[in-house]
């Protein structure tokens, strides 16, 4: 089986995550160690326009940079002090308040997304914060002080990030809940809509159900009138799953998953939203009902290995699928960008109406406490890989701007 994360030449993937920007890590040799304050930058009105309206933007900032390819995030990534990047004509400079952690942050640091991208490059897929600078054409849609979320610009794990204005998602305020929708929510929404073919009364199994994307798969399957089963590793997560409508949470650390599925769902499950891989994927295939659909969302149980894939016994897979007229379908968010706008606006509306729970885990219950500051991203990644998170893992990069009038 080839590694589906090796998307050499995939334009969509490159557009989403593989981009290195001018003013990003390319500027490393010119690092100025001391943080100097600069109040207004006016670099050539002929090419672009920046208006900081008196806000004080430092000349340098901290940023997480992948300096060595490795699935071990701590080994791969270094905190660097680099110049604050300058936005181009159609770009925004965003002061990041919160950034989202994704299971694939370690696939990215291992170079599995785009093998042509060589270190050093910026880590992190998504952030939310305030616009503090912008180019002239970007100013037709944005102004300094706007709140914006974004994903895909390979470099969110930084105090400031430059993003193309067209990739910004305007948000009413800087709530970390909005950050849960950009990748985790959108993945569940679009994957189930486009590949799930959910029908009222069907049974849906969601693995890693209490995590970033799993929580949304549970809620969307429930909204479609399905009976939802969700796997998780603790009673606390099982309680959370109940609270968001999951009919049958299965805490696999105290209940045997295979036995439970066999006993309680003898006809099998119609749809699986599968994120774990390896033996869980095998079990999910074996648990499919006739005409069942298994959506491959990820295989986190293999990400920390050198190959990135957990062992999977696929020899009899064609027989199993044929005998049940079942199918396995892969889903990768960047391939569904055409669905993205509708997905986001629909989820925003549900959230505004109180119809969607966007659970955020900022590490308040973590041993060393809440994830605050860029350096705590390392702890946040470890926390996710220890299976500790309930909801989407989010790091608070910076406190709110003290004096809004300065923006
Ligand atoms: N295809 C796409 O476009 C796309 C987009 C976003 C995410 N994803 C995939 O969705 C999955 C979840 O990603 P996420 O960012 O939302 O993470 P997450 O679900 O918030 O966190 C990971 C969870 O996975 C569970 N898990 C099960 N086995 C694990 C293992 N061996 N090691 C670590 N965790 C394990 C843990 O929950 P329990 O302990 O409760 O089992 C853990 O809390 C990943 O496979 C990711 O690659 C895919």
Short mmCIF file of C-alpha atoms and ligand atoms in Angstrom, two decimals:
data_model
loop_
_atom_site.label_atom_id
_atom_site.label_comp_id
_atom_site.label_asym_id
_atom_site.label_seq_id
_atom_site.Cartn_x
_atom_site.Cartn_y
_atom_site.Cartn_z
CA UNK A 1 0.00 0.00 0.00
CA UNK A 2 1.50 3.33 -0.94
CA UNK A 3 1.50 6.12 1.59
CA UNK A 4 -1.39 8.44 0.71
CA UNK A 5 0.31 11.24 2.58
CA UNK A 6 3.04 11.37 -0.06
CA UNK A 7 1.25 13.76 -2.35
CA UNK A 8 4.09 14.71 -4.61
CA UNK A 9 2.85 17.20 -7.16
CA UNK A 10 -0.57 17.62 -5.60
CA UNK A 11 -1.42 21.25 -6.31
CA UNK A 12 -4.27 21.25 -3.85
CA UNK A 13 -2.07 19.95 -1.06
CA UNK A 14 0.63 22.43 -1.86
CA UNK A 15 -1.91 25.23 -1.87
CA UNK A 16 -3.16 24.12 1.51
CA UNK A 17 -0.03 23.47 3.42
CA UNK A 18 3.15 23.33 1.49
CA UNK A 19 3.84 26.95 0.85
CA UNK A 20 6.87 28.81 2.13
CA UNK A 21 6.61 32.51 2.13
CA UNK A 22 8.90 35.37 1.55
CA UNK A 23 9.64 36.91 4.90
CA UNK A 24 9.14 33.55 6.63
CA UNK A 25 12.00 31.19 7.32
CA UNK A 26 13.86 32.56 4.30
CA UNK A 27 14.73 35.51 6.44
CA UNK A 28 16.52 33.46 9.09
CA UNK A 29 20.12 34.53 8.43
CA UNK A 30 19.19 38.16 9.05
CA UNK A 31 17.75 37.54 12.50
CA UNK A 32 18.05 40.37 14.95
CA UNK A 33 18.12 38.94 18.43
CA UNK A 34 16.75 41.87 20.43
CA UNK A 35 13.07 42.76 20.04
CA UNK A 36 12.98 46.34 18.85
CA UNK A 37 9.71 48.21 18.62
CA UNK A 38 8.67 49.85 15.42
CA UNK A 39 5.56 51.92 15.25
CA UNK A 40 4.75 52.48 11.63
CA UNK A 41 6.26 50.69 8.72
CA UNK A 42 5.98 52.29 5.35
CA UNK A 43 7.89 50.24 2.87
CA UNK A 44 7.40 51.62 -0.61
CA UNK A 45 3.92 52.82 -1.37
CA UNK A 46 4.58 51.91 -4.98
CA UNK A 47 4.40 48.18 -4.32
CA UNK A 48 2.19 47.88 -1.29
CA UNK A 49 0.73 49.74 1.60
CA UNK A 50 0.87 48.90 5.27
CA UNK A 51 -1.07 50.78 7.85
CA UNK A 52 -0.43 49.84 11.43
CA UNK A 53 -2.34 52.84 12.73
CA UNK A 54 0.04 53.37 15.57
CA UNK A 55 0.06 49.80 16.83
CA UNK A 56 3.43 48.63 18.05
CA UNK A 57 4.61 45.68 16.08
CA UNK A 58 7.96 44.29 17.09
CA UNK A 59 10.60 43.85 14.43
CA UNK A 60 11.18 40.23 15.39
CA UNK A 61 9.07 37.39 16.66
CA UNK A 62 9.16 33.76 17.70
CA UNK A 63 8.24 31.06 15.24
CA UNK A 64 8.32 27.25 15.21
CA UNK A 65 10.48 26.11 12.34
CA UNK A 66 10.96 22.55 11.07
CA UNK A 67 14.74 22.30 10.89
CA UNK A 68 14.99 18.52 10.47
CA UNK A 69 12.46 16.14 8.95
CA UNK A 70 11.09 13.85 11.64
CA UNK A 71 7.77 12.53 12.93
CA UNK A 72 9.15 13.29 16.40
CA UNK A 73 7.86 16.86 16.67
CA UNK A 74 10.34 17.85 19.38
CA UNK A 75 13.25 16.58 17.29
CA UNK A 76 11.98 18.18 14.07
CA UNK A 77 10.99 21.61 15.30
CA UNK A 78 13.00 24.49 16.76
CA UNK A 79 11.86 27.82 18.20
CA UNK A 80 13.53 30.55 16.16
CA UNK A 81 13.54 34.32 16.44
CA UNK A 82 12.89 35.74 12.98
CA UNK A 83 11.87 39.11 11.53
CA UNK A 84 8.13 39.78 11.56
CA UNK A 85 7.12 39.10 7.94
CA UNK A 86 5.90 41.89 5.69
CA UNK A 87 2.60 41.33 3.87
CA UNK A 88 2.53 41.72 0.12
CA UNK A 89 -0.13 43.57 -1.85
CA UNK A 90 -2.90 40.96 -1.45
CA UNK A 91 -1.85 39.69 1.97
CA UNK A 92 -2.67 40.17 5.65
CA UNK A 93 -0.33 40.21 8.60
CA UNK A 94 -2.15 38.40 11.43
CA UNK A 95 -1.20 38.57 15.08
CA UNK A 96 -2.03 35.02 16.17
CA UNK A 97 -4.07 34.70 19.34
CA UNK A 98 -4.84 30.97 19.13
CA UNK A 99 -3.48 28.19 16.93
CA UNK A 100 -4.96 24.73 16.38
CA UNK A 101 -3.06 21.48 16.82
CA UNK A 102 -3.72 18.76 14.26
CA UNK A 103 -2.69 15.12 14.33
CA UNK A 104 -0.96 15.73 10.99
CA UNK A 105 1.39 18.37 12.40
CA UNK A 106 3.83 15.48 12.84
CA UNK A 107 3.21 14.18 9.31
CA UNK A 108 4.06 17.65 8.06
CA UNK A 109 7.21 17.89 10.19
CA UNK A 110 8.21 14.46 8.82
CA UNK A 111 7.95 15.82 5.25
CA UNK A 112 5.16 13.43 4.32
CA UNK A 113 2.92 16.01 2.69
CA UNK A 114 5.23 17.41 0.09
CA UNK A 115 8.62 15.69 -0.10
CA UNK A 116 9.92 18.48 -2.34
CA UNK A 117 9.75 20.96 0.56
CA UNK A 118 13.04 20.92 2.46
CA UNK A 119 13.74 22.36 5.92
CA UNK A 120 13.73 24.99 7.18
CA UNK A 121 10.00 25.64 6.83
CA UNK A 122 7.27 26.87 9.13
CA UNK A 123 5.04 24.49 11.10
CA UNK A 124 1.33 24.78 11.91
CA UNK A 125 -1.78 24.78 9.72
CA UNK A 126 -4.33 27.07 11.36
CA UNK A 127 -4.72 30.15 13.48
CA UNK A 128 -7.05 32.92 14.56
CA UNK A 129 -6.16 36.46 15.50
CA UNK A 130 -6.24 40.12 14.55
CA UNK A 131 -5.18 41.78 11.33
CA UNK A 132 -2.36 44.17 12.23
CA UNK A 133 -1.09 45.00 8.75
CA UNK A 134 -2.13 44.50 5.15
CA UNK A 135 -1.34 45.23 1.53
CA UNK A 136 -3.19 47.72 -0.61
CA UNK A 137 -5.47 45.34 -2.52
CA UNK A 138 -6.14 43.39 0.66
CA UNK A 139 -7.47 46.62 2.16
CA UNK A 140 -10.52 46.45 -0.14
CA UNK A 141 -11.88 43.67 2.10
CA UNK A 142 -10.02 44.00 5.39
CA UNK A 143 -8.84 46.65 7.75
CA UNK A 144 -6.49 46.73 10.72
CA UNK A 145 -8.23 45.33 13.80
CA UNK A 146 -10.42 42.85 11.89
CA UNK A 147 -10.58 39.40 13.40
CA UNK A 148 -9.73 36.60 11.04
CA UNK A 149 -9.18 32.85 11.04
CA UNK A 150 -7.17 30.94 8.45
CA UNK A 151 -5.72 27.59 7.62
CA UNK A 152 -3.30 26.19 5.17
CA UNK A 153 -0.41 28.57 5.11
CA UNK A 154 2.29 26.35 6.59
CA UNK A 155 3.53 28.66 9.33
CA UNK A 156 0.71 29.23 11.79
CA UNK A 157 2.93 28.32 14.75
CA UNK A 158 4.30 31.84 15.01
CA UNK A 159 3.49 35.04 16.83
CA UNK A 160 2.61 36.67 13.49
CA UNK A 161 1.72 35.01 10.19
CA UNK A 162 1.24 36.44 6.72
CA UNK A 163 -1.70 34.94 4.84
CA UNK A 164 -3.24 35.62 1.43
CA UNK A 165 -6.30 37.82 2.09
CA UNK A 166 -8.44 35.46 -0.02
CA UNK A 167 -7.64 32.59 2.38
CA UNK A 168 -8.81 34.55 5.43
CA UNK A 169 -12.10 33.65 7.06
CA UNK A 170 -13.66 36.74 8.70
CA UNK A 171 -14.95 35.89 12.18
CA UNK A 172 -17.02 38.08 14.52
CA UNK A 173 -14.50 37.75 17.38
CA UNK A 174 -11.39 35.81 18.35
CA UNK A 175 -13.00 32.77 19.95
CA UNK A 176 -11.00 29.54 19.85
CA UNK A 177 -14.27 27.74 19.03
CA UNK A 178 -14.11 29.17 15.50
CA UNK A 179 -10.72 27.51 15.11
CA UNK A 180 -12.30 24.07 15.56
CA UNK A 181 -14.31 24.52 12.37
CA UNK A 182 -11.55 25.31 9.88
CA UNK A 183 -10.03 21.82 9.56
CA UNK A 184 -11.65 19.50 12.10
CA UNK A 185 -15.25 20.58 11.54
CA UNK A 186 -14.88 21.03 7.78
CA UNK A 187 -13.39 17.55 7.43
CA UNK A 188 -16.34 15.90 9.19
CA UNK A 189 -18.94 18.04 7.44
CA UNK A 190 -17.65 17.54 3.91
CA UNK A 191 -16.53 13.91 4.27
CA UNK A 192 -19.90 12.77 5.60
CA UNK A 193 -21.84 14.88 3.13
CA UNK A 194 -19.87 13.91 0.03
CA UNK A 195 -18.77 10.37 0.84
CA UNK A 196 -21.03 9.16 3.64
CA UNK A 197 -24.35 8.98 1.74
CA UNK A 198 -26.00 8.97 5.17
CA UNK A 199 -29.64 7.97 5.36
CA UNK A 200 -32.05 8.38 8.24
CA UNK A 201 -31.90 5.41 10.63
CA UNK A 202 -28.49 4.15 9.50
CA UNK A 203 -25.76 3.24 11.97
CA UNK A 204 -22.52 5.26 11.97
CA UNK A 205 -19.32 4.34 13.81
CA UNK A 206 -16.92 7.21 14.58
CA UNK A 207 -13.42 6.37 15.86
CA UNK A 208 -11.45 8.87 17.98
CA UNK A 209 -14.93 10.28 18.46
CA UNK A 210 -14.15 12.72 21.30
CA UNK A 211 -11.27 14.39 19.44
CA UNK A 212 -11.02 17.42 17.18
CA UNK A 213 -12.76 16.07 14.11
CA UNK A 214 -14.54 13.10 15.73
CA UNK A 215 -16.77 15.36 17.84
CA UNK A 216 -18.14 16.92 14.65
CA UNK A 217 -18.64 13.59 12.86
CA UNK A 218 -20.76 12.46 15.82
CA UNK A 219 -22.92 15.59 15.70
CA UNK A 220 -23.38 15.66 11.92
CA UNK A 221 -24.27 11.96 11.78
CA UNK A 222 -26.78 12.54 14.54
CA UNK A 223 -28.29 15.50 12.69
CA UNK A 224 -28.73 13.20 9.68
CA UNK A 225 -30.94 10.97 11.83
CA UNK A 226 -28.40 8.18 12.32
CA UNK A 227 -27.66 5.97 15.31
CA UNK A 228 -24.11 6.94 16.33
CA UNK A 229 -21.44 4.80 17.99
CA UNK A 230 -18.26 6.56 19.14
CA UNK A 231 -14.98 5.10 20.38
CA UNK A 232 -12.84 6.78 23.04
CA UNK A 233 -10.37 5.92 25.79
CA UNK A 234 -11.90 7.27 29.01
CA UNK A 235 -15.18 7.53 30.89
CA UNK A 236 -14.90 11.31 30.87
CA UNK A 237 -14.77 11.28 27.06
CA UNK A 238 -17.66 8.79 26.96
CA UNK A 239 -19.70 11.22 29.10
CA UNK A 240 -18.87 14.06 26.73
CA UNK A 241 -19.91 11.92 23.74
CA UNK A 242 -23.27 11.23 25.38
CA UNK A 243 -23.72 14.95 25.94
CA UNK A 244 -23.32 15.68 22.21
CA UNK A 245 -25.82 13.01 21.17
CA UNK A 246 -23.71 9.88 20.70
CA UNK A 247 -26.06 6.92 21.25
CA UNK A 248 -23.40 4.40 22.18
CA UNK A 249 -20.02 5.68 23.38
CA UNK A 250 -17.55 2.78 23.71
CA UNK A 251 -14.63 3.33 26.07
CA UNK A 252 -12.28 0.78 24.50
CA UNK A 253 -9.97 0.82 27.53
CA UNK A 254 -12.70 -0.82 29.63
CA UNK A 255 -14.87 -2.51 26.97
CA UNK A 256 -13.76 -4.88 24.23
CA UNK A 257 -14.58 -3.00 21.02
CA UNK A 258 -14.77 -6.06 18.74
CA UNK A 259 -17.00 -8.01 21.11
CA UNK A 260 -19.28 -5.05 21.77
CA UNK A 261 -19.77 -4.37 18.06
CA UNK A 262 -20.41 -8.06 17.31
CA UNK A 263 -22.89 -8.41 20.16
CA UNK A 264 -24.80 -5.13 19.88
CA UNK A 265 -24.62 -4.60 16.10
CA UNK A 266 -24.87 -8.11 14.59
CA UNK A 267 -25.93 -6.71 11.19
CA UNK A 268 -22.90 -4.43 11.12
CA UNK A 269 -22.57 -0.66 10.74
CA UNK A 270 -23.52 1.28 7.62
CA UNK A 271 -20.86 3.98 7.74
CA UNK A 272 -17.50 4.28 9.50
CA UNK A 273 -15.66 7.60 9.98
CA UNK A 274 -12.24 6.09 10.64
CA UNK A 275 -9.25 8.01 11.97
CA UNK A 276 -7.12 5.46 13.82
CA UNK A 277 -5.91 2.87 11.27
CA UNK A 278 -4.11 -0.43 11.89
CA UNK A 279 -6.07 -2.98 13.92
CA UNK A 280 -8.97 -0.52 14.41
CA UNK A 281 -9.30 -0.15 10.64
CA UNK A 282 -9.29 -3.95 10.26
CA UNK A 283 -12.01 -4.23 12.87
CA UNK A 284 -14.01 -1.48 11.17
CA UNK A 285 -13.82 -3.28 7.80
CA UNK A 286 -14.98 -6.49 9.46
CA UNK A 287 -17.85 -4.61 11.12
CA UNK A 288 -19.31 -3.16 7.91
CA UNK A 289 -22.90 -4.01 7.03
CA UNK A 290 -23.93 -4.93 3.51
CA UNK A 291 -23.43 -1.88 1.25
CA UNK A 292 -21.46 -0.25 4.08
CA UNK A 293 -19.15 2.73 3.43
CA UNK A 294 -15.89 3.18 5.30
CA UNK A 295 -14.35 6.64 5.03
CA UNK A 296 -10.59 6.70 5.63
CA UNK A 297 -10.03 9.98 7.47
CA UNK A 298 -6.61 9.16 8.91
CA UNK A 299 -4.49 6.53 10.61
CA UNK A 300 -3.11 8.25 13.68
CA UNK A 301 -1.90 4.99 15.26
CA UNK A 302 0.86 4.93 12.62
CA UNK A 303 1.93 8.56 12.49
CA UNK A 304 4.63 8.23 15.13
CA UNK A 305 6.32 5.36 13.25
CA UNK A 306 9.01 5.83 10.58
CA UNK A 307 6.66 4.76 7.73
CA UNK A 308 3.70 6.76 9.04
CA UNK A 309 1.35 3.80 8.54
CA UNK A 310 0.28 1.23 11.10
CA UNK A 311 0.41 -2.41 9.88
CA UNK A 312 -2.80 -3.43 8.12
CA UNK A 313 -3.65 -6.94 6.94
CA UNK A 314 -5.28 -6.09 3.62
CA UNK A 315 -4.83 -9.40 1.75
CA UNK A 316 -8.50 -10.40 1.92
CA UNK A 317 -9.85 -6.86 1.63
CA UNK A 318 -11.24 -7.26 -1.93
CA UNK A 319 -13.12 -10.39 -0.84
CA UNK A 320 -14.58 -8.66 2.22
CA UNK A 321 -15.71 -5.64 0.22
CA UNK A 322 -17.16 -7.76 -2.58
CA UNK A 323 -19.05 -10.08 -0.24
CA UNK A 324 -20.75 -7.11 1.38
CA UNK A 325 -20.96 -4.81 -1.67
CA UNK A 326 -19.12 -2.45 0.67
CA UNK A 327 -16.66 0.31 -0.17
CA UNK A 328 -13.70 2.14 1.33
CA UNK A 329 -13.30 5.78 0.42
CA UNK A 330 -10.38 8.06 1.16
CA UNK A 331 -10.94 11.69 2.12
CA UNK A 332 -8.40 14.51 2.10
CA UNK A 333 -9.73 17.99 2.83
CA UNK A 334 -7.64 19.92 0.27
CA UNK A 335 -9.31 17.90 -2.49
CA UNK A 336 -12.71 19.32 -1.47
CA UNK A 337 -11.96 23.03 -1.38
CA UNK A 338 -14.99 23.62 -3.63
CA UNK A 339 -17.21 22.54 -0.74
CA UNK A 340 -15.36 24.55 1.87
CA UNK A 341 -17.20 27.87 1.83
CA UNK A 342 -20.64 26.31 2.16
CA UNK A 343 -19.42 23.97 4.90
CA UNK A 344 -17.94 26.81 6.92
CA UNK A 345 -20.91 29.12 6.62
CA UNK A 346 -23.32 26.33 7.50
CA UNK A 347 -21.28 25.36 10.59
CA UNK A 348 -20.93 29.01 11.67
CA UNK A 349 -24.70 29.36 11.53
CA UNK A 350 -25.24 26.18 13.54
CA UNK A 351 -22.74 27.42 16.13
CA UNK A 352 -24.38 30.85 16.32
CA UNK A 353 -27.77 29.22 16.89
CA UNK A 354 -26.36 27.00 19.64
CA UNK A 355 -26.87 23.87 17.53
CA UNK A 356 -23.24 22.81 17.34
CA UNK A 357 -20.85 22.07 20.19
CA UNK A 358 -17.28 23.10 19.34
CA UNK A 359 -15.34 21.62 22.23
CA UNK A 360 -11.91 23.17 22.76
CA UNK A 361 -9.14 21.69 24.91
CA UNK A 362 -6.54 24.29 25.87
CA UNK A 363 -4.85 21.90 28.29
CA UNK A 364 -6.41 23.32 31.46
CA UNK A 365 -6.39 19.79 32.88
CA UNK A 366 -2.88 18.98 31.59
CA UNK A 367 -0.19 18.22 34.16
CA UNK A 368 1.79 21.39 33.47
CA UNK A 369 -1.35 23.45 32.94
CA UNK A 370 -2.93 25.43 30.15
CA UNK A 371 -1.18 25.71 26.79
CA UNK A 372 -0.07 29.34 26.77
CA UNK A 373 2.71 30.72 24.56
CA UNK A 374 4.33 29.31 21.48
CA UNK A 375 6.65 26.98 23.39
CA UNK A 376 3.66 25.11 24.85
CA UNK A 377 2.85 23.75 21.36
CA UNK A 378 5.36 20.95 22.06
CA UNK A 379 3.40 19.94 25.16
CA UNK A 380 0.13 20.22 23.28
CA UNK A 381 1.33 17.80 20.57
CA UNK A 382 2.49 15.31 23.24
CA UNK A 383 -0.86 15.67 25.02
CA UNK A 384 -2.77 14.79 21.84
CA UNK A 385 -0.54 11.81 21.13
CA UNK A 386 -1.07 10.56 24.68
CA UNK A 387 -4.81 10.53 23.86
CA UNK A 388 -5.50 13.02 26.64
CA UNK A 389 -7.49 15.60 24.69
CA UNK A 390 -11.23 16.04 24.88
CA UNK A 391 -12.21 18.16 21.89
CA UNK A 392 -9.90 20.15 19.66
CA UNK A 393 -6.42 20.92 21.03
CA UNK A 394 -5.82 24.67 20.93
CA UNK A 395 -2.86 26.75 22.13
CA UNK A 396 -3.23 30.34 23.29
CA UNK A 397 -0.29 32.03 21.60
CA UNK A 398 -0.83 35.54 22.91
CA UNK A 399 -3.15 37.41 25.28
CA UNK A 400 -5.78 39.80 23.91
CA UNK A 401 -4.46 43.13 22.70
CA UNK A 402 -4.36 45.34 25.78
CA UNK A 403 -5.45 48.55 24.14
CA UNK A 404 -7.70 47.99 21.12
CA UNK A 405 -7.65 51.68 20.29
CA UNK A 406 -4.02 51.33 19.32
CA UNK A 407 -4.89 49.04 16.43
N1 LIG B 1 -8.30 13.52 5.90
C1 LIG B 1 -8.27 14.77 6.30
O1 LIG B 1 -8.36 15.71 5.51
C2 LIG B 1 -8.12 15.03 7.78
C3 LIG B 1 -8.32 16.31 8.32
C4 LIG B 1 -8.23 16.47 9.72
C5 LIG B 1 -7.92 15.37 10.51
N2 LIG B 1 -7.71 14.15 9.92
C6 LIG B 1 -7.42 12.94 10.71
O2 LIG B 1 -8.34 12.84 11.77
C7 LIG B 1 -7.73 12.12 12.84
C8 LIG B 1 -7.91 12.91 14.13
O3 LIG B 1 -7.16 14.09 14.01
P1 LIG B 1 -7.36 15.30 15.02
O4 LIG B 1 -6.35 16.32 14.65
O5 LIG B 1 -8.79 15.67 15.06
O6 LIG B 1 -6.91 14.64 16.40
P2 LIG B 1 -7.81 14.35 17.69
O7 LIG B 1 -8.88 13.40 17.32
O8 LIG B 1 -8.17 15.63 18.34
O9 LIG B 1 -6.76 13.64 18.64
C9 LIG B 1 -6.30 12.36 18.41
C10 LIG B 1 -7.12 11.30 19.15
O10 LIG B 1 -6.93 10.06 18.50
C11 LIG B 1 -7.16 9.01 19.41
N3 LIG B 1 -6.19 7.93 19.21
C12 LIG B 1 -6.51 6.65 18.96
N4 LIG B 1 -5.42 5.92 18.79
C13 LIG B 1 -4.37 6.73 18.95
C14 LIG B 1 -2.98 6.53 18.91
N5 LIG B 1 -2.43 5.34 18.67
N6 LIG B 1 -2.19 7.59 19.14
C15 LIG B 1 -2.72 8.78 19.41
N7 LIG B 1 -4.06 9.03 19.45
C16 LIG B 1 -4.87 8.00 19.22
C17 LIG B 1 -7.07 9.62 20.81
O11 LIG B 1 -8.40 9.58 21.36
P3 LIG B 1 -8.85 8.32 22.24
O12 LIG B 1 -7.73 8.13 23.23
O13 LIG B 1 -10.12 8.75 22.87
O14 LIG B 1 -8.98 7.16 21.29
C18 LIG B 1 -6.65 11.06 20.57
O15 LIG B 1 -7.23 11.92 21.49
C19 LIG B 1 -6.28 11.89 12.44
O16 LIG B 1 -6.16 10.61 11.88
C20 LIG B 1 -6.06 12.95 11.39
O17 LIG B 1 -5.02 12.64 10.50
C21 LIG B 1 -7.80 13.98 8.58
#
